[in-house]
Amino acid sequence: MYKTFADVKAALDKGRSVEDILKKYFNNIKERKDLNAFLEVFEESAQDKAREVDEKIKQGTAGKLAGMVIGIKDNICYKDHKVSASSKILEGFESIYSATVVERLLEEDAVIIGRLNSDEFAMGSSNENSAFGPVRNALNEDFVPGGSSGGSASAVAANLCTVALGSDTGGSIRQPASFTGTLGFKPTYGRVSRHGLIAYASSFDQIGPIANDIQDVAVVMEVIAGGDEFDSTASQREVPSLSPKPLKSKLRIAYLKETLDSDGIDPEIKARTEQLVNCLRADGHELIPVSFDYLDYLVPTYYVLSTAEASSNLARFDGVHYGYRSDEAQGVEETYIKSRTEGFGKEVKRRIMAGTFVLSQGYYDAYYTKAQKVRRKIQNRTNEILAQNDVILLPTTPTTAFELDAVTDPISMYLQDIFTVQANLSGNPAISLPLGQHSNGMPYGLQLIGKQFDEESLIDASAFLMDFC
Ligand code: GLN
C-alpha cells in the first residue's frame, strides 16, 4: 500500500519502478470498484507517463513529483481526455486543453491516473448527485463520503491514488476530507488558477489537494499555486516554499464560540474540539474565544450567491456547444429546452432556477445585492479576527458521515455546509485535518482557517496539530 508520497519515494529508492507502483494502484482500484470513486482510469496515458518518468529517474532529470499518482476530480480538464462534471449533459465530451493545474503536475512528473466521481457540477454535500451513481465511503460503504469531491476523498482514503485534486466552492474538499479521515486543503481564492476547471460559482471556486499527509498537501500546493496568464483572478504573488516547518513560537488561535454552541453539532465532535482547545491551552498556546455573529447567515448568503453564479455559468450548456443534445428536439429553442431538461439532474436544475430567481428584475436588490453586502461583512469580520490571531479553529462538519439516502431534504443537505462556507465567502485558505473517531466508527475533522495568501503558516500550524492531536 502506498498511502503517502513518502511511501512511494521509499519504494523508488529500493528500486521499484513508477510503472510497478502505478500497477499496484490499478489493482487497488479494481479491488475497490464498488466505491464508484473513479469514472474512468486513464490506463494508457498513465502508463505512458510512468514509463517516461522511469526513464527520467534513470537520467537524473525527474521532477519533484516523480512517482506521485494523482486522481483528478471530474471537473478538471485534461487534454484529449473525457471530462463530464459527473453530468449527463457533458456525455462524450473530450477536453481540447489541460487545466493549468494538470499542466503543472505533469511538468513535475506526476502521473494522472484517472478522473474521479463527484456531485454533478460540484453541487452537493454527499456525492449522491452524480449522474453516474453515488460514491461510497471507503471506511464504511453504507455511508456517504461527503461531497462534492467525494470520489477524490474516498479514493485517497482507500489508497487508490497518492493524492487527489478536488474543488472547493463551499466546502467540497474539506467536508469529504472530514468524512473520510483524510486531509483536505482549500487555498486562498486566487492562489490556484481556475483555468480548465469547469466553473460552478466563479468567485468561490478553488482547486486543492486531498491527501493522507500534510507533506503531500504542501508539495502539491507548491506545484499548482501561482499566477497564470489564463486566469486573471490568479494572483501573481510569489509562492513560498510550503514544506512544513516547526513552529517558531506558540500559536495564537481564535475559536468561534457560536460554532460549538450551534444546535446541529454532534455532542462528541463538540466535546473533542473543546478538549483539544484545553490541551492546546495547557501546552502554552493562546486560545481566544471570539464571537462570530454571522453564523446563521453563512449558508443563506452562500446559496444566494453561488446559485446566482451557477445559473450564469451553466447557461453555456445548451445542447449546441458541448456534449449531450436531445434526439427529439426540433429547432433552436426546443434544442435548448429539451437538452437542458434531459441533460441536467434535479439538484442542478433546482440551483439554476434559484439563481435565476435571485438575479431577476425586482428581486435582484432584495437577494443578490443584499447577499453581496452580507458577504462583505463576513469577509471583514473574518479578516478582523485573523489580524489578531494566527488561525481560526472550528469543526469542519457538524456531524460525521451519514448513511446513503439518509438526508433527502435539500435544506438539511445545505446546512451540512454551515462550517465550511465561511472560508469561501471570505476567500481565506482553510484546511480540514483528521481530528478523531466517533463512537459510530466514522472520523471527523478539525478545520483551521488561515490568513489570506498565508498558506505557509496554515500548513505549519497544521503539521504541528497533526502531531499534537
Ligand atoms: N455543498 C456545497 C454545495 O453544494 C459545496 C459544494 C462545493 O464546494 N463545490 O454548493
CSV table of C-alpha atoms and ligand atoms in Angstrom, one decimal:
chain,number,residue,atom,x,y,z
A,1,MET,CA,0.0,0.0,0.0
A,2,TYR,CA,1.3,3.4,-0.9
A,3,LYS,CA,-0.5,5.8,1.5
A,4,THR,CA,1.7,8.8,1.1
A,5,PHE,CA,4.3,10.2,-1.3
A,6,ALA,CA,6.9,9.2,1.3
A,7,ASP,CA,5.9,5.6,0.8
A,8,VAL,CA,6.2,5.9,-2.9
A,9,LYS,CA,9.6,7.5,-2.6
A,10,ALA,CA,10.8,4.8,-0.3
A,11,ALA,CA,9.8,2.2,-2.8
A,12,LEU,CA,11.5,4.1,-5.6
A,13,ASP,CA,14.7,4.2,-3.5
A,14,LYS,CA,14.5,0.5,-3.2
A,15,GLY,CA,14.5,0.2,-7.0
A,16,ARG,CA,10.8,-0.2,-7.7
A,17,SER,CA,9.7,1.5,-10.9
A,18,VAL,CA,6.9,4.1,-11.3
A,19,GLU,CA,5.3,1.6,-13.7
A,20,ASP,CA,5.1,-1.0,-10.9
A,21,ILE,CA,3.8,1.4,-8.4
A,22,LEU,CA,1.1,2.5,-10.8
A,23,LYS,CA,0.1,-1.1,-11.4
A,24,LYS,CA,-0.4,-1.5,-7.7
A,25,TYR,CA,-2.8,1.5,-7.7
A,26,PHE,CA,-4.6,0.0,-10.8
A,27,ASN,CA,-5.1,-3.2,-8.7
A,28,ASN,CA,-6.4,-1.3,-5.7
A,29,ILE,CA,-8.9,0.5,-8.0
A,30,LYS,CA,-10.2,-2.8,-9.3
A,31,GLU,CA,-10.5,-4.3,-5.8
A,32,ARG,CA,-12.5,-1.3,-4.6
A,33,LYS,CA,-14.7,-0.9,-7.7
A,34,ASP,CA,-17.8,-0.9,-5.6
A,35,LEU,CA,-16.8,2.5,-4.2
A,36,ASN,CA,-17.6,4.0,-7.6
A,37,ALA,CA,-14.8,6.6,-7.0
A,38,PHE,CA,-13.3,6.5,-10.5
A,39,LEU,CA,-15.4,7.4,-13.5
A,40,GLU,CA,-12.5,6.5,-15.7
A,41,VAL,CA,-9.0,5.2,-15.3
A,42,PHE,CA,-6.6,6.7,-17.8
A,43,GLU,CA,-4.7,3.4,-18.2
A,44,GLU,CA,-2.8,4.2,-21.4
A,45,SER,CA,-1.8,7.8,-20.8
A,46,ALA,CA,-0.9,7.0,-17.1
A,47,GLN,CA,1.3,4.1,-18.2
A,48,ASP,CA,3.0,6.2,-20.9
A,49,LYS,CA,3.7,8.9,-18.3
A,50,ALA,CA,5.0,6.3,-15.8
A,51,ARG,CA,7.5,4.9,-18.4
A,52,GLU,CA,8.6,8.4,-19.2
A,53,VAL,CA,9.2,9.2,-15.6
A,54,ASP,CA,11.1,5.9,-15.0
A,55,GLU,CA,13.4,7.0,-17.9
A,56,LYS,CA,13.9,10.4,-16.4
A,57,ILE,CA,14.7,8.9,-13.0
A,58,LYS,CA,17.4,6.9,-14.6
A,59,GLN,CA,18.8,10.0,-16.3
A,60,GLY,CA,18.5,12.0,-13.1
A,61,THR,CA,16.2,14.6,-14.7
A,62,ALA,CA,12.9,13.7,-13.0
A,63,GLY,CA,10.7,16.5,-11.5
A,64,LYS,CA,9.8,16.8,-7.9
A,65,LEU,CA,6.5,14.8,-8.1
A,66,ALA,CA,8.1,11.9,-9.8
A,67,GLY,CA,6.2,8.8,-8.8
A,68,MET,CA,3.2,10.6,-7.3
A,69,VAL,CA,0.0,9.1,-8.7
A,70,ILE,CA,-2.8,11.7,-8.8
A,71,GLY,CA,-6.5,11.3,-9.4
A,72,ILE,CA,-8.4,14.4,-10.6
A,73,LYS,CA,-12.0,15.4,-9.9
A,74,ASP,CA,-14.2,15.1,-13.0
A,75,ASN,CA,-14.5,18.9,-13.3
A,76,ILE,CA,-10.8,19.4,-14.1
A,77,CYS,CA,-9.8,19.3,-17.8
A,78,TYR,CA,-7.0,17.1,-19.1
A,79,LYS,CA,-6.2,17.4,-22.8
A,80,ASP,CA,-7.6,14.6,-25.0
A,81,HIS,CA,-9.4,13.0,-22.1
A,82,LYS,CA,-13.1,13.0,-21.2
A,83,VAL,CA,-14.5,15.3,-18.6
A,84,SER,CA,-18.1,15.4,-17.6
A,85,ALA,CA,-18.6,17.2,-14.3
A,86,SER,CA,-20.4,14.0,-13.4
A,87,SER,CA,-23.3,15.2,-15.6
A,88,LYS,CA,-25.1,13.6,-18.5
A,89,ILE,CA,-25.1,17.0,-20.2
A,90,LEU,CA,-21.3,16.6,-20.9
A,91,GLU,CA,-21.7,13.0,-22.1
A,92,GLY,CA,-19.0,12.2,-24.6
A,93,PHE,CA,-17.2,15.5,-24.2
A,94,GLU,CA,-13.4,15.5,-24.5
A,95,SER,CA,-11.3,18.4,-23.4
A,96,ILE,CA,-9.1,20.1,-26.0
A,97,TYR,CA,-6.7,21.6,-23.4
A,98,SER,CA,-5.4,20.8,-20.0
A,99,ALA,CA,-6.2,22.8,-16.8
A,100,THR,CA,-3.2,24.8,-15.6
A,101,VAL,CA,-3.0,22.6,-12.5
A,102,VAL,CA,-2.8,19.5,-14.7
A,103,GLU,CA,0.0,21.1,-16.8
A,104,ARG,CA,1.9,21.9,-13.7
A,105,LEU,CA,1.6,18.5,-12.2
A,106,LEU,CA,2.7,16.8,-15.4
A,107,GLU,CA,5.6,19.1,-15.7
A,108,GLU,CA,6.8,17.9,-12.3
A,109,ASP,CA,6.3,14.3,-13.4
A,110,ALA,CA,3.2,13.3,-11.5
A,111,VAL,CA,1.1,10.5,-13.1
A,112,ILE,CA,-2.5,11.4,-13.7
A,113,ILE,CA,-4.3,8.1,-13.1
A,114,GLY,CA,-7.9,9.0,-13.9
A,115,ARG,CA,-11.0,11.1,-13.2
A,116,LEU,CA,-13.0,10.9,-10.0
A,117,ASN,CA,-16.7,10.9,-9.5
A,118,SER,CA,-18.3,13.9,-7.8
A,119,ASP,CA,-21.6,15.6,-7.3
A,120,GLU,CA,-22.9,16.9,-10.6
A,121,PHE,CA,-21.3,20.3,-11.4
A,122,ALA,CA,-19.8,20.1,-7.8
A,123,MET,CA,-23.2,20.7,-6.3
A,124,GLY,CA,-23.9,18.6,-3.2
A,125,SER,CA,-22.6,17.5,0.1
A,126,SER,CA,-22.8,13.8,-0.1
A,127,ASN,CA,-21.8,12.8,-3.7
A,128,GLU,CA,-25.3,11.4,-4.2
A,129,ASN,CA,-26.0,13.9,-7.0
A,130,SER,CA,-23.7,12.3,-9.7
A,131,ALA,CA,-25.3,11.2,-12.9
A,132,PHE,CA,-23.1,8.1,-12.6
A,133,GLY,CA,-24.3,6.9,-9.2
A,134,PRO,CA,-23.2,7.8,-5.7
A,135,VAL,CA,-19.7,7.3,-4.3
A,136,ARG,CA,-19.4,5.2,-1.2
A,137,ASN,CA,-17.3,6.0,1.8
A,138,ALA,CA,-14.1,3.9,1.7
A,139,LEU,CA,-14.2,3.4,5.5
A,140,ASN,CA,-17.8,2.1,5.5
A,141,GLU,CA,-19.7,1.5,2.3
A,142,ASP,CA,-23.1,2.2,3.8
A,143,PHE,CA,-22.1,5.8,4.4
A,144,VAL,CA,-21.6,8.7,2.0
A,145,PRO,CA,-18.1,10.1,1.5
A,146,GLY,CA,-19.3,13.7,1.6
A,147,GLY,CA,-19.3,16.0,-1.4
A,148,SER,CA,-18.9,17.3,-3.8
A,149,SER,CA,-15.3,15.9,-4.1
A,150,GLY,CA,-16.5,12.5,-2.7
A,151,GLY,CA,-14.7,10.4,-5.3
A,152,SER,CA,-11.4,12.3,-4.6
A,153,ALA,CA,-11.7,11.7,-0.8
A,154,SER,CA,-12.8,8.1,-1.0
A,155,ALA,CA,-10.0,7.3,-3.4
A,156,VAL,CA,-7.4,8.8,-1.2
A,157,ALA,CA,-8.8,7.1,1.9
A,158,ALA,CA,-8.7,3.7,0.1
A,159,ASN,CA,-5.2,4.3,-1.4
A,160,LEU,CA,-6.4,4.3,-5.0
A,161,CYS,CA,-4.1,7.2,-5.7
A,162,THR,CA,-1.4,9.1,-3.6
A,163,VAL,CA,-3.2,12.4,-3.8
A,164,ALA,CA,-6.4,13.6,-5.5
A,165,LEU,CA,-7.4,17.1,-6.7
A,166,GLY,CA,-10.8,18.3,-5.7
A,167,SER,CA,-12.5,21.7,-6.0
A,168,ASP,CA,-14.0,23.7,-3.1
A,169,THR,CA,-16.7,26.2,-3.6
A,170,GLY,CA,-18.5,25.8,-0.3
A,171,GLY,CA,-16.6,23.0,1.4
A,172,SER,CA,-16.3,20.3,-1.2
A,173,ILE,CA,-12.7,19.5,-0.4
A,174,ARG,CA,-12.8,19.9,3.4
A,175,GLN,CA,-16.2,18.2,4.1
A,176,PRO,CA,-15.3,14.9,2.3
A,177,ALA,CA,-11.9,15.0,3.9
A,178,SER,CA,-13.6,15.2,7.3
A,179,PHE,CA,-15.9,12.3,6.4
A,180,THR,CA,-13.1,10.0,5.2
A,181,GLY,CA,-10.3,10.7,7.7
A,182,THR,CA,-8.1,12.5,5.1
A,183,LEU,CA,-6.6,16.0,4.8
A,184,GLY,CA,-8.3,18.5,2.5
A,185,PHE,CA,-6.9,21.9,1.6
A,186,LYS,CA,-8.7,24.9,0.1
A,187,PRO,CA,-6.3,27.6,-1.0
A,188,THR,CA,-6.9,31.3,-0.7
A,189,TYR,CA,-9.2,32.4,-3.5
A,190,GLY,CA,-6.8,33.4,-6.3
A,191,ARG,CA,-3.9,31.2,-5.2
A,192,VAL,CA,-4.5,28.5,-7.7
A,193,SER,CA,-5.5,29.1,-11.3
A,194,ARG,CA,-9.1,28.1,-12.2
A,195,HIS,CA,-8.2,27.8,-15.9
A,196,GLY,CA,-9.6,24.4,-17.0
A,197,LEU,CA,-11.8,24.0,-14.0
A,198,ILE,CA,-15.5,23.6,-15.1
A,199,ALA,CA,-17.0,26.6,-13.3
A,200,TYR,CA,-19.7,26.4,-10.7
A,201,ALA,CA,-19.5,29.7,-8.8
A,202,SER,CA,-16.5,31.6,-10.1
A,203,SER,CA,-16.0,33.9,-7.2
A,204,PHE,CA,-15.8,31.0,-4.8
A,205,ASP,CA,-14.2,28.0,-6.8
A,206,GLN,CA,-10.7,26.9,-5.9
A,207,ILE,CA,-8.8,23.7,-6.7
A,208,GLY,CA,-6.9,22.0,-3.9
A,209,PRO,CA,-5.5,18.7,-2.8
A,210,ILE,CA,-6.9,15.8,-0.7
A,211,ALA,CA,-4.1,13.6,0.8
A,212,ASN,CA,-3.1,11.4,3.7
A,213,ASP,CA,-0.2,13.5,4.7
A,214,ILE,CA,0.4,17.2,5.3
A,215,GLN,CA,3.7,17.0,3.4
A,216,ASP,CA,1.8,15.8,0.3
A,217,VAL,CA,-0.7,18.7,0.7
A,218,ALA,CA,2.3,21.1,0.8
A,219,VAL,CA,4.2,19.8,-2.1
A,220,VAL,CA,1.2,19.6,-4.4
A,221,MET,CA,0.2,23.2,-3.4
A,222,GLU,CA,3.7,24.4,-4.2
A,223,VAL,CA,3.4,22.9,-7.7
A,224,ILE,CA,-0.1,24.1,-8.6
A,225,ALA,CA,-0.2,27.5,-6.9
A,226,GLY,CA,0.9,30.8,-8.6
A,227,GLY,CA,-0.1,33.3,-11.2
A,228,ASP,CA,-1.4,32.2,-14.6
A,229,GLU,CA,-1.9,34.3,-17.8
A,230,PHE,CA,-5.1,32.3,-18.5
A,231,ASP,CA,-6.8,33.3,-15.2
A,232,SER,CA,-6.9,37.0,-14.4
A,233,THR,CA,-8.1,36.2,-10.8
A,234,ALA,CA,-5.0,34.0,-10.2
A,235,SER,CA,-2.6,36.1,-8.0
A,236,GLN,CA,0.9,36.9,-9.2
A,237,ARG,CA,2.2,36.8,-5.6
A,238,GLU,CA,5.2,34.6,-5.2
A,239,VAL,CA,4.6,31.1,-3.8
A,240,PRO,CA,7.0,30.4,-0.9
A,241,SER,CA,8.3,27.0,0.0
A,242,LEU,CA,5.4,25.3,1.7
A,243,SER,CA,7.2,22.4,3.2
A,244,PRO,CA,6.1,22.2,6.9
A,245,LYS,CA,8.5,23.8,9.4
A,246,PRO,CA,8.5,23.6,13.2
A,247,LEU,CA,6.7,26.4,14.9
A,248,LYS,CA,8.9,29.4,15.9
A,249,SER,CA,6.6,30.4,18.7
A,250,LYS,CA,3.4,29.3,20.4
A,251,LEU,CA,0.2,29.8,18.4
A,252,ARG,CA,-2.5,32.4,19.0
A,253,ILE,CA,-5.7,30.6,18.0
A,254,ALA,CA,-9.2,32.1,17.8
A,255,TYR,CA,-12.1,29.7,18.2
A,256,LEU,CA,-15.6,30.6,17.3
A,257,LYS,CA,-17.9,30.1,20.3
A,258,GLU,CA,-21.0,30.1,18.1
A,259,THR,CA,-19.8,27.0,16.2
A,260,LEU,CA,-19.5,24.9,19.3
A,261,ASP,CA,-22.8,26.2,20.7
A,262,SER,CA,-24.8,25.7,17.5
A,263,ASP,CA,-27.8,23.4,17.5
A,264,GLY,CA,-26.9,20.8,15.0
A,265,ILE,CA,-23.4,19.9,16.3
A,266,ASP,CA,-22.8,16.4,17.4
A,267,PRO,CA,-22.0,16.3,21.1
A,268,GLU,CA,-18.9,14.1,20.6
A,269,ILE,CA,-17.5,16.4,18.0
A,270,LYS,CA,-18.1,19.4,20.3
A,271,ALA,CA,-16.5,17.6,23.3
A,272,ARG,CA,-13.5,16.6,21.3
A,273,THR,CA,-13.0,20.0,19.9
A,274,GLU,CA,-13.3,21.6,23.4
A,275,GLN,CA,-10.8,19.0,24.7
A,276,LEU,CA,-8.3,20.0,22.0
A,277,VAL,CA,-8.8,23.7,22.9
A,278,ASN,CA,-7.9,22.8,26.5
A,279,CYS,CA,-4.9,20.7,25.7
A,280,LEU,CA,-3.5,23.4,23.4
A,281,ARG,CA,-4.0,25.9,26.2
A,282,ALA,CA,-2.2,23.6,28.6
A,283,ASP,CA,0.6,23.4,26.1
A,284,GLY,CA,1.1,27.2,26.3
A,285,HIS,CA,-0.8,28.4,23.3
A,286,GLU,CA,-3.2,31.2,23.5
A,287,LEU,CA,-6.7,30.1,22.7
A,288,ILE,CA,-9.1,33.0,22.4
A,289,PRO,CA,-12.9,32.5,22.3
A,290,VAL,CA,-14.3,35.0,19.8
A,291,SER,CA,-17.8,35.7,18.7
A,292,PHE,CA,-18.9,35.5,15.2
A,293,ASP,CA,-22.4,36.9,14.8
A,294,TYR,CA,-22.9,35.8,11.2
A,295,LEU,CA,-23.1,32.0,11.7
A,296,ASP,CA,-26.8,31.8,10.8
A,297,TYR,CA,-26.3,34.0,7.7
A,298,LEU,CA,-23.5,32.0,6.2
A,299,VAL,CA,-25.5,29.3,4.5
A,300,PRO,CA,-28.2,31.6,3.1
A,301,THR,CA,-25.6,34.1,1.8
A,302,TYR,CA,-23.6,31.3,0.2
A,303,TYR,CA,-26.7,29.7,-1.5
A,304,VAL,CA,-28.0,33.1,-2.9
A,305,LEU,CA,-24.6,34.0,-4.4
A,306,SER,CA,-23.4,30.5,-5.6
A,307,THR,CA,-26.7,29.7,-7.3
A,308,ALA,CA,-26.7,33.1,-9.0
A,309,GLU,CA,-23.2,32.5,-10.4
A,310,ALA,CA,-24.1,28.9,-11.3
A,311,SER,CA,-27.2,30.0,-13.2
A,312,SER,CA,-25.0,32.2,-15.3
A,313,ASN,CA,-22.1,29.7,-15.7
A,314,LEU,CA,-24.3,26.8,-16.7
A,315,ALA,CA,-26.1,28.8,-19.4
A,316,ARG,CA,-23.4,27.6,-21.8
A,317,PHE,CA,-24.6,24.0,-21.7
A,318,ASP,CA,-27.3,24.4,-24.4
A,319,GLY,CA,-27.2,21.2,-26.4
A,320,VAL,CA,-25.2,23.0,-29.1
A,321,HIS,CA,-21.8,23.9,-27.8
A,322,TYR,CA,-20.9,20.7,-25.8
A,323,GLY,CA,-21.9,17.2,-25.1
A,324,TYR,CA,-25.4,16.0,-24.9
A,325,ARG,CA,-28.1,17.0,-27.3
A,326,SER,CA,-31.7,15.8,-27.1
A,327,ASP,CA,-32.6,13.5,-30.0
A,328,GLU,CA,-36.2,14.7,-30.1
A,329,ALA,CA,-35.7,18.4,-30.3
A,330,GLN,CA,-36.5,20.4,-33.4
A,331,GLY,CA,-35.4,24.0,-33.8
A,332,VAL,CA,-33.1,26.0,-31.6
A,333,GLU,CA,-35.5,26.8,-28.8
A,334,GLU,CA,-36.6,23.2,-28.4
A,335,THR,CA,-33.0,22.0,-28.6
A,336,TYR,CA,-32.1,24.3,-25.6
A,337,ILE,CA,-35.1,23.3,-23.6
A,338,LYS,CA,-35.1,19.6,-24.2
A,339,SER,CA,-31.3,19.2,-24.0
A,340,ARG,CA,-31.1,21.0,-20.7
A,341,THR,CA,-34.2,19.3,-19.3
A,342,GLU,CA,-32.9,15.9,-20.1
A,343,GLY,CA,-29.2,16.6,-19.5
A,344,PHE,CA,-29.2,18.2,-16.1
A,345,GLY,CA,-30.0,16.4,-12.9
A,346,LYS,CA,-32.6,17.5,-10.3
A,347,GLU,CA,-30.3,19.4,-7.9
A,348,VAL,CA,-28.6,21.3,-10.7
A,349,LYS,CA,-31.9,22.4,-12.1
A,350,ARG,CA,-33.1,23.5,-8.7
A,351,ARG,CA,-30.0,25.7,-8.4
A,352,ILE,CA,-30.3,27.2,-11.9
A,353,MET,CA,-33.9,28.1,-11.0
A,354,ALA,CA,-32.9,29.6,-7.6
A,355,GLY,CA,-30.1,31.5,-9.1
A,356,THR,CA,-32.2,32.8,-12.0
A,357,PHE,CA,-34.8,33.9,-9.4
A,358,VAL,CA,-32.4,35.9,-7.2
A,359,LEU,CA,-31.0,37.6,-10.2
A,360,SER,CA,-34.3,38.5,-11.7
A,361,GLN,CA,-35.5,42.1,-12.1
A,362,GLY,CA,-37.5,43.0,-9.0
A,363,TYR,CA,-35.7,40.5,-6.7
A,364,TYR,CA,-32.1,41.4,-7.6
A,365,ASP,CA,-31.6,44.0,-4.8
A,366,ALA,CA,-33.6,42.1,-2.2
A,367,TYR,CA,-31.5,38.9,-2.6
A,368,TYR,CA,-28.3,39.3,-4.7
A,369,THR,CA,-27.3,42.8,-3.7
A,370,LYS,CA,-28.2,42.1,-0.1
A,371,ALA,CA,-26.2,38.9,-0.1
A,372,GLN,CA,-23.1,40.7,-1.5
A,373,LYS,CA,-23.3,43.1,1.4
A,374,VAL,CA,-23.5,40.3,3.9
A,375,ARG,CA,-20.6,38.6,2.2
A,376,ARG,CA,-18.5,41.8,2.7
A,377,LYS,CA,-19.4,41.8,6.4
A,378,ILE,CA,-18.4,38.2,6.7
A,379,GLN,CA,-15.1,38.9,5.0
A,380,ASN,CA,-14.4,41.9,7.2
A,381,ARG,CA,-15.1,40.1,10.4
A,382,THR,CA,-13.0,37.0,9.4
A,383,ASN,CA,-10.1,39.3,8.5
A,384,GLU,CA,-10.5,41.3,11.7
A,385,ILE,CA,-10.2,38.1,13.8
A,386,LEU,CA,-7.2,37.0,11.8
A,387,ALA,CA,-5.5,40.3,12.2
A,388,GLN,CA,-5.2,39.4,15.9
A,389,ASN,CA,-4.7,35.6,15.7
A,390,ASP,CA,-2.7,33.2,13.7
A,391,VAL,CA,-5.6,30.9,12.7
A,392,ILE,CA,-9.3,30.3,13.4
A,393,LEU,CA,-10.2,26.9,14.7
A,394,LEU,CA,-13.6,25.3,14.3
A,395,PRO,CA,-15.1,21.9,13.4
A,396,THR,CA,-15.2,21.0,9.7
A,397,THR,CA,-18.6,19.5,9.9
A,398,PRO,CA,-21.4,19.4,12.5
A,399,THR,CA,-21.7,15.6,12.1
A,400,THR,CA,-19.8,12.5,10.8
A,401,ALA,CA,-20.7,10.9,7.5
A,402,PHE,CA,-24.3,9.8,7.3
A,403,GLU,CA,-25.8,6.8,5.6
A,404,LEU,CA,-26.7,6.9,1.9
A,405,ASP,CA,-30.2,8.2,1.3
A,406,ALA,CA,-30.4,9.4,4.9
A,407,VAL,CA,-30.6,13.1,4.1
A,408,THR,CA,-33.2,13.8,1.4
A,409,ASP,CA,-34.4,17.3,2.2
A,410,PRO,CA,-32.3,20.0,0.3
A,411,ILE,CA,-32.3,22.4,3.2
A,412,SER,CA,-30.9,19.8,5.6
A,413,MET,CA,-28.3,19.0,3.0
A,414,TYR,CA,-27.3,22.7,2.6
A,415,LEU,CA,-27.0,23.0,6.4
A,416,GLN,CA,-24.2,20.4,6.2
A,417,ASP,CA,-22.0,23.3,4.8
A,418,ILE,CA,-22.5,25.6,7.9
A,419,PHE,CA,-18.9,25.5,9.0
A,420,THR,CA,-17.2,25.3,5.6
A,421,VAL,CA,-18.7,28.2,3.6
A,422,GLN,CA,-17.2,31.0,5.7
A,423,ALA,CA,-13.8,30.5,4.2
A,424,ASN,CA,-15.3,30.5,0.7
A,425,LEU,CA,-17.3,33.7,1.3
A,426,SER,CA,-14.3,35.4,2.8
A,427,GLY,CA,-11.7,33.9,0.4
A,428,ASN,CA,-9.4,32.7,3.1
A,429,PRO,CA,-7.4,29.4,2.9
A,430,ALA,CA,-8.7,26.6,5.1
A,431,ILE,CA,-7.8,23.0,5.8
A,432,SER,CA,-9.6,20.0,7.4
A,433,LEU,CA,-7.4,17.7,9.4
A,434,PRO,CA,-8.5,14.3,10.8
A,435,LEU,CA,-9.3,15.0,14.5
A,436,GLY,CA,-11.0,12.0,15.9
A,437,GLN,CA,-13.1,8.9,15.6
A,438,HIS,CA,-16.7,8.9,16.7
A,439,SER,CA,-18.3,6.1,18.7
A,440,ASN,CA,-20.3,5.4,15.5
A,441,GLY,CA,-16.9,4.3,13.9
A,442,MET,CA,-16.6,7.3,11.5
A,443,PRO,CA,-14.0,10.0,11.5
A,444,TYR,CA,-14.4,13.7,11.8
A,445,GLY,CA,-12.2,16.7,11.0
A,446,LEU,CA,-10.8,19.8,12.6
A,447,GLN,CA,-10.8,22.9,10.5
A,448,LEU,CA,-8.3,25.8,10.5
A,449,ILE,CA,-8.8,29.0,8.6
A,450,GLY,CA,-5.7,31.0,7.8
A,451,LYS,CA,-4.8,34.5,6.7
A,452,GLN,CA,-5.2,35.5,3.1
A,453,PHE,CA,-2.3,34.1,1.0
A,454,ASP,CA,-0.6,32.8,4.0
A,455,GLU,CA,-0.7,29.1,3.1
A,456,GLU,CA,2.7,28.8,4.6
A,457,SER,CA,1.7,29.5,8.2
A,458,LEU,CA,-1.5,27.5,7.8
A,459,ILE,CA,0.5,24.5,6.7
A,460,ASP,CA,3.0,24.9,9.6
A,461,ALA,CA,0.2,25.1,12.1
A,462,SER,CA,-1.5,22.0,10.5
A,463,ALA,CA,1.7,20.0,10.7
A,464,PHE,CA,2.0,20.9,14.4
A,465,LEU,CA,-1.6,19.9,15.1
A,466,MET,CA,-1.2,16.6,13.1
A,467,ASP,CA,1.4,15.6,15.7
A,468,PHE,CA,-0.4,17.2,18.6
A,469,CYS,CA,-4.0,15.9,18.3
B,1,GLN,N1,-22.0,21.6,-0.6
B,1,GLN,C1,-21.8,22.8,-1.3
B,1,GLN,C2,-22.7,23.0,-2.4
B,1,GLN,O1,-23.4,22.1,-2.7
B,1,GLN,C3,-20.4,23.0,-1.6
B,1,GLN,C4,-20.1,22.4,-3.0
B,1,GLN,C5,-18.7,22.7,-3.4
B,1,GLN,O2,-17.8,23.2,-2.6
B,1,GLN,N2,-18.4,22.5,-4.7
B,1,GLN,O3,-22.8,24.0,-3.1
